[in-house]
Coordinates of C-alpha atoms in Angstrom, one line a residue:
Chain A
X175 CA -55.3 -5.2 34.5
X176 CA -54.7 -7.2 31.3
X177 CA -58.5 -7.4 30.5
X178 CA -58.4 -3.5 30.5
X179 CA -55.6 -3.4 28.6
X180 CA -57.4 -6.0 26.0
X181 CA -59.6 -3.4 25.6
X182 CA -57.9 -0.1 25.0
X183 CA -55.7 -2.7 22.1
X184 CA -59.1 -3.5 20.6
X185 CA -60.2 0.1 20.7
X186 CA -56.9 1.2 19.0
X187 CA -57.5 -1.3 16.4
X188 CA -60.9 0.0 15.4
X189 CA -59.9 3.5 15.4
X190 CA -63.8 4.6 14.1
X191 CA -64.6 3.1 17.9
X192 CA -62.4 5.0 19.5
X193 CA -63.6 8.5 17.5
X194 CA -67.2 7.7 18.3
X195 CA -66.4 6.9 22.2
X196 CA -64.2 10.5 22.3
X197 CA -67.4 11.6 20.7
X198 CA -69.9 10.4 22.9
X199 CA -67.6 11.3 25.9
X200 CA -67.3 15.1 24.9
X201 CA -71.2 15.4 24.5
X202 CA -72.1 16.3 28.0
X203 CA -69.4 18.7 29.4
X204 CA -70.5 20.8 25.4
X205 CA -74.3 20.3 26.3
X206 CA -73.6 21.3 30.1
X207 CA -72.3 24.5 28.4
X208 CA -75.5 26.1 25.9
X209 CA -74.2 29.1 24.8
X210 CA -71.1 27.3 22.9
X211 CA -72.4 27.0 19.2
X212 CA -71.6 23.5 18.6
X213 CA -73.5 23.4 15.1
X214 CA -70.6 25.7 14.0
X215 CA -67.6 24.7 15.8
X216 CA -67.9 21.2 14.6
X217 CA -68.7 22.1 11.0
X218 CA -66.5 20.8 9.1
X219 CA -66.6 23.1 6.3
X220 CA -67.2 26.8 5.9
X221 CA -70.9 27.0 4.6
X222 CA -71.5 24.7 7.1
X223 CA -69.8 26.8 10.0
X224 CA -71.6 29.9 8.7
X225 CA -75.0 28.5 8.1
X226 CA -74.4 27.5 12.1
X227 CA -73.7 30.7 13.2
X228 CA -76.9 32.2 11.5
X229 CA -74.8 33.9 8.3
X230 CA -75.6 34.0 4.8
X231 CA -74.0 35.1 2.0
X232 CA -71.6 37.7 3.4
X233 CA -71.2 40.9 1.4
X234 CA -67.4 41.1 0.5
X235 CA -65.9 44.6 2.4
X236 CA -62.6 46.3 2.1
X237 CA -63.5 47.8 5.0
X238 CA -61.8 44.4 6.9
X239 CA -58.1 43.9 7.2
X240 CA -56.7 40.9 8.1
X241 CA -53.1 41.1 9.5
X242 CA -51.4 37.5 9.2
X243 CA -47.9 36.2 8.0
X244 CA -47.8 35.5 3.9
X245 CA -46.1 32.5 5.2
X246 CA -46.4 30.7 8.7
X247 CA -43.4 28.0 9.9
X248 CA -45.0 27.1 12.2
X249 CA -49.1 26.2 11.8
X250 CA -49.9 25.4 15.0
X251 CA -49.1 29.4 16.0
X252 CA -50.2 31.8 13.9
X253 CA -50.6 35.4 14.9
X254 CA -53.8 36.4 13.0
X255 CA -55.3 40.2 13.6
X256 CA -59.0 41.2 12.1
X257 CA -59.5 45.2 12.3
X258 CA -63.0 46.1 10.7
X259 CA -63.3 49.3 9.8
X260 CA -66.9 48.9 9.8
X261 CA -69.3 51.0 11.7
X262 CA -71.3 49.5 14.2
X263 CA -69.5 45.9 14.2
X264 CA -70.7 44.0 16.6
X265 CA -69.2 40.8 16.0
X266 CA -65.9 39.4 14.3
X267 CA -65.6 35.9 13.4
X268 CA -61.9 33.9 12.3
X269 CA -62.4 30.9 10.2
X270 CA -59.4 28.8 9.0
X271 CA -61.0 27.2 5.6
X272 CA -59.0 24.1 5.7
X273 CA -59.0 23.1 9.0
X274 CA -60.9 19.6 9.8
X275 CA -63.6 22.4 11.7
X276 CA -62.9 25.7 10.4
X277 CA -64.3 27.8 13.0
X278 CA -61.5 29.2 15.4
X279 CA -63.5 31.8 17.1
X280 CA -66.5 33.9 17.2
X281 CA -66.1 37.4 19.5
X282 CA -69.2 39.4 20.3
X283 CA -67.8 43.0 20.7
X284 CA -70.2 45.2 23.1
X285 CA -70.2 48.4 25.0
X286 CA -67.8 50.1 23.8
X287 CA -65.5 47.3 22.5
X288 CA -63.6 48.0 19.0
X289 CA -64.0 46.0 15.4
X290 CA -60.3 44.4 16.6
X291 CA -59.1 41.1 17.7
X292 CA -56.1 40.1 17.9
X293 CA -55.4 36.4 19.0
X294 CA -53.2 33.1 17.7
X295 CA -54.7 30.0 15.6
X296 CA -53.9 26.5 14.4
X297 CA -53.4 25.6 10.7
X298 CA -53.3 22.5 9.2
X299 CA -52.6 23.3 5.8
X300 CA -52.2 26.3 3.5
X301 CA -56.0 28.2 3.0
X302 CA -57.5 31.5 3.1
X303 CA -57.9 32.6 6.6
X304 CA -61.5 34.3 6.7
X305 CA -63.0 37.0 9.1
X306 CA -66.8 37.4 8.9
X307 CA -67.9 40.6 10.4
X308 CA -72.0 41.3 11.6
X309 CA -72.5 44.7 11.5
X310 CA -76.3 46.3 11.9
X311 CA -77.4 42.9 11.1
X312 CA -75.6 42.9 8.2
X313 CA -72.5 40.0 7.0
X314 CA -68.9 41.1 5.8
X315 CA -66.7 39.2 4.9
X316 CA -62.8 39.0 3.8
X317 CA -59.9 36.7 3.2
X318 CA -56.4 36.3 3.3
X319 CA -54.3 33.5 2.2
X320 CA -51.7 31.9 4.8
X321 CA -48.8 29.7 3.6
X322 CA -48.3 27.4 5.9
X323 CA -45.2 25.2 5.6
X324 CA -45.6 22.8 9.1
X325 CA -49.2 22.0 9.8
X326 CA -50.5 22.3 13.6
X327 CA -53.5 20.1 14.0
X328 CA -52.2 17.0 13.6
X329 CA -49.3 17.6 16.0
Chain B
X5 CA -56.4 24.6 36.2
X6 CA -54.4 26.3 38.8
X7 CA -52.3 28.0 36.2
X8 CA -52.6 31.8 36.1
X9 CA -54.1 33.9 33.3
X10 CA -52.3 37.0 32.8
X11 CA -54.0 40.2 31.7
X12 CA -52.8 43.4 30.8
X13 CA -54.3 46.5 29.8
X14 CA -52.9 49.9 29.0
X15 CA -54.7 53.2 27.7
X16 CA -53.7 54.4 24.1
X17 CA -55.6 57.6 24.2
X18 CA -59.2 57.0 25.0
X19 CA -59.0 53.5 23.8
X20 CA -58.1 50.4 26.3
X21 CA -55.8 47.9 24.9
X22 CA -56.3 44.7 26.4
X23 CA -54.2 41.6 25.9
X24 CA -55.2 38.3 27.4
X25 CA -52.8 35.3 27.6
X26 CA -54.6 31.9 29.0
X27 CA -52.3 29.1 30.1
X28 CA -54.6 26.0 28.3
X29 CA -53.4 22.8 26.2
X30 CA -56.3 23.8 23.6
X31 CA -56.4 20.1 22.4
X32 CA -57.9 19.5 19.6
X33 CA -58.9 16.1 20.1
X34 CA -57.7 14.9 16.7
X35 CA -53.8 14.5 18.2
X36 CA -52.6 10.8 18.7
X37 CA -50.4 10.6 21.7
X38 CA -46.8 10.2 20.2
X39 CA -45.9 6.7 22.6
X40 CA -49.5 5.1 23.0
X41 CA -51.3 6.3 19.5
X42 CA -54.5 6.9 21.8
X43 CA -56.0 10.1 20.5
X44 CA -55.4 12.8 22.9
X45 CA -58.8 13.9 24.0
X46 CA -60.1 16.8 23.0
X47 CA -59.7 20.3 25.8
X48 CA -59.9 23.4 24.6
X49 CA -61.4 27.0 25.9
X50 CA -65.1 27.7 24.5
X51 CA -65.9 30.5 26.0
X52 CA -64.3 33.9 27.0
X53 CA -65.8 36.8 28.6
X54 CA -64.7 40.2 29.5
X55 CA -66.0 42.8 31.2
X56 CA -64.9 46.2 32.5
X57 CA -66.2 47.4 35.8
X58 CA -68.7 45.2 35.5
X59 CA -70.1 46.1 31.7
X60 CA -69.5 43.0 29.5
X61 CA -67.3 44.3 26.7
X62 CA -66.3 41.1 24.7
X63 CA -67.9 37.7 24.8
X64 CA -66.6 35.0 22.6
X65 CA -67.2 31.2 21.3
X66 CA -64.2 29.7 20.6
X67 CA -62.8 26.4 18.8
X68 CA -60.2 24.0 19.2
X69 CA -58.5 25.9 16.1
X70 CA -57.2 28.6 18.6
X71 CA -53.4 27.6 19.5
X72 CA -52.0 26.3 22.6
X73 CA -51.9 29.3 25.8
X74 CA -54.1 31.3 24.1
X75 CA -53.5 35.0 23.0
X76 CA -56.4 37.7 22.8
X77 CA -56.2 41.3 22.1
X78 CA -59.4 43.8 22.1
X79 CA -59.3 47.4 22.2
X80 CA -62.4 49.0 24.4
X81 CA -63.4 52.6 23.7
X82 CA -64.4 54.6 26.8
X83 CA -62.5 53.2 29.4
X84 CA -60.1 54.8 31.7
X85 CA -57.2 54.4 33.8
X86 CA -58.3 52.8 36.6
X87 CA -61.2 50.9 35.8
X88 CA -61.4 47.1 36.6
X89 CA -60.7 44.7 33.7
X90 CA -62.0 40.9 34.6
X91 CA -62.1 38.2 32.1
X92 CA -63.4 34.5 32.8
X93 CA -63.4 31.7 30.5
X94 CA -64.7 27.9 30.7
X95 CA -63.4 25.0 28.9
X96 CA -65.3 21.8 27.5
X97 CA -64.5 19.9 30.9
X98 CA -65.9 23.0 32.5
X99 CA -63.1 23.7 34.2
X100 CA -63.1 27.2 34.6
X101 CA -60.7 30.5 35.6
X102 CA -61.0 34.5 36.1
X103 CA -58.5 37.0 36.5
X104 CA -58.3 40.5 36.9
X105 CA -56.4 43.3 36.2
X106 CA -56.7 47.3 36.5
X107 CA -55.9 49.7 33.4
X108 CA -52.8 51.3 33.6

């Protein structure tokens, strides 16, 4: 009992250990799962997260709306809606640009499904909240800055 | 997760309006526990998939950034009253739930 709580003391005190062992102990439940894109969920900045979902240079489109509060209380719920007005979307990513992994989402849209999602994310600080559209192989993109006065990541 | 999911669709038109609420802590894994300043581990949805009667309609990856319970709205062209709406999602434990629903 003591020995054990020895341990989880020296773990706390090294807090690098205890990232790497979280690390380590999330690694086979995400490889258990393959069609999870791990390469751009745990990007930790945008080029990164769009390089691992296969994008590239995005074309800017006014053809996307994004519907989210100018300014959000409360960061860790924010109502964020992407309409693409684009024909033949197939696809609508939500990125968060600040966030410590800025990918929130990535929704294939098939038979039939509209260019609309409509969900909730976590902010961490004030950024542009991005939607990347794929749409006959093509990459939208478009932006909209959130305020965001009580950050949600961090608890 | 014994929690329910909660679905429910409606017809607006010939377009389905679906709206998905999950009951999931979506944690991030980067929140410290408030009394033992342990990071909380990290449990969150990665995938969702929808289908109506039986024809995949929305399949999506999802991130820790999504917020607590989660919230999704898709609208499906095509549909009608009547038809079967089931959508499943697995988290990075791969714990797993489904629920149905029929369009009203």
């Amino acid at each position: 009992m003591n020995a054990l709580r020895r341990n989880v003391l020296k773990g706390a005190a090294g807090a690098g250990t205890v990232a790497v062992a979280v690390a380590a102990g999330l690694l086979k439940p995400t490889q258990a799962l393959a069609a999870w894109n791990k390469a751009a969920f745990e990007a930790k900045n945008v080029g990164d997260a769009m390089k691992g979902m296969g994008v590239s240079a995005p074309a800017d489109s006014k053809d996307i709306s994004i519907k989210a509060p100018d300014i959000a209380e409360n960061g860790a719920v924010v109502p964020v809606e992407v309409t693409s007005g684009i024909a033949g979307t197939t696809s609508i990513a939500i990125l968060a640009e600040k966030n410590a992994t800025p990918l929130i989402g990535d929704f294939k849209l098939t038979g039939g499904t509209e260019g609309f999602i409509s969900t909730r994310i976590k902010m961490g600080q004030t950024a542009l909240v991005r939607a990347v559209v794929t749409a006959g192989g093509k990459s939208y993109t478009a932006a909209k800055e959130v305020k965001v006065t009580i950050g949600g990541c961090g608890g | 997760m014994a929690e329910p999911m909660r679905i429910r669709a409606t017809m607006a038109g010939d377009v389905a309006d679906v709206k998905v609420l999950m009951n999931h802590p979506m944690e991030t894994g980067q929140r410290k526990d408030a009394k033992t300043g342990q990071l909380v581990p990290a449990h969150f949805i990665q995938e969702v998939t929808a289908t109506i009667n039986g024809k995949e309609v929305l399949s999506a990856n999802l991130g820790s950034g999504v917020s607590k319970n989660p919230y999704l709205g898709f609208k499906v062209k095509g549909a009608k009253a009547g038809d079967k709406v089931v959508v499943n999602w697995v988290d990075n434990t791969g714990d797993k739930n489904s629920a149905e629903a029929a369009i009203g």
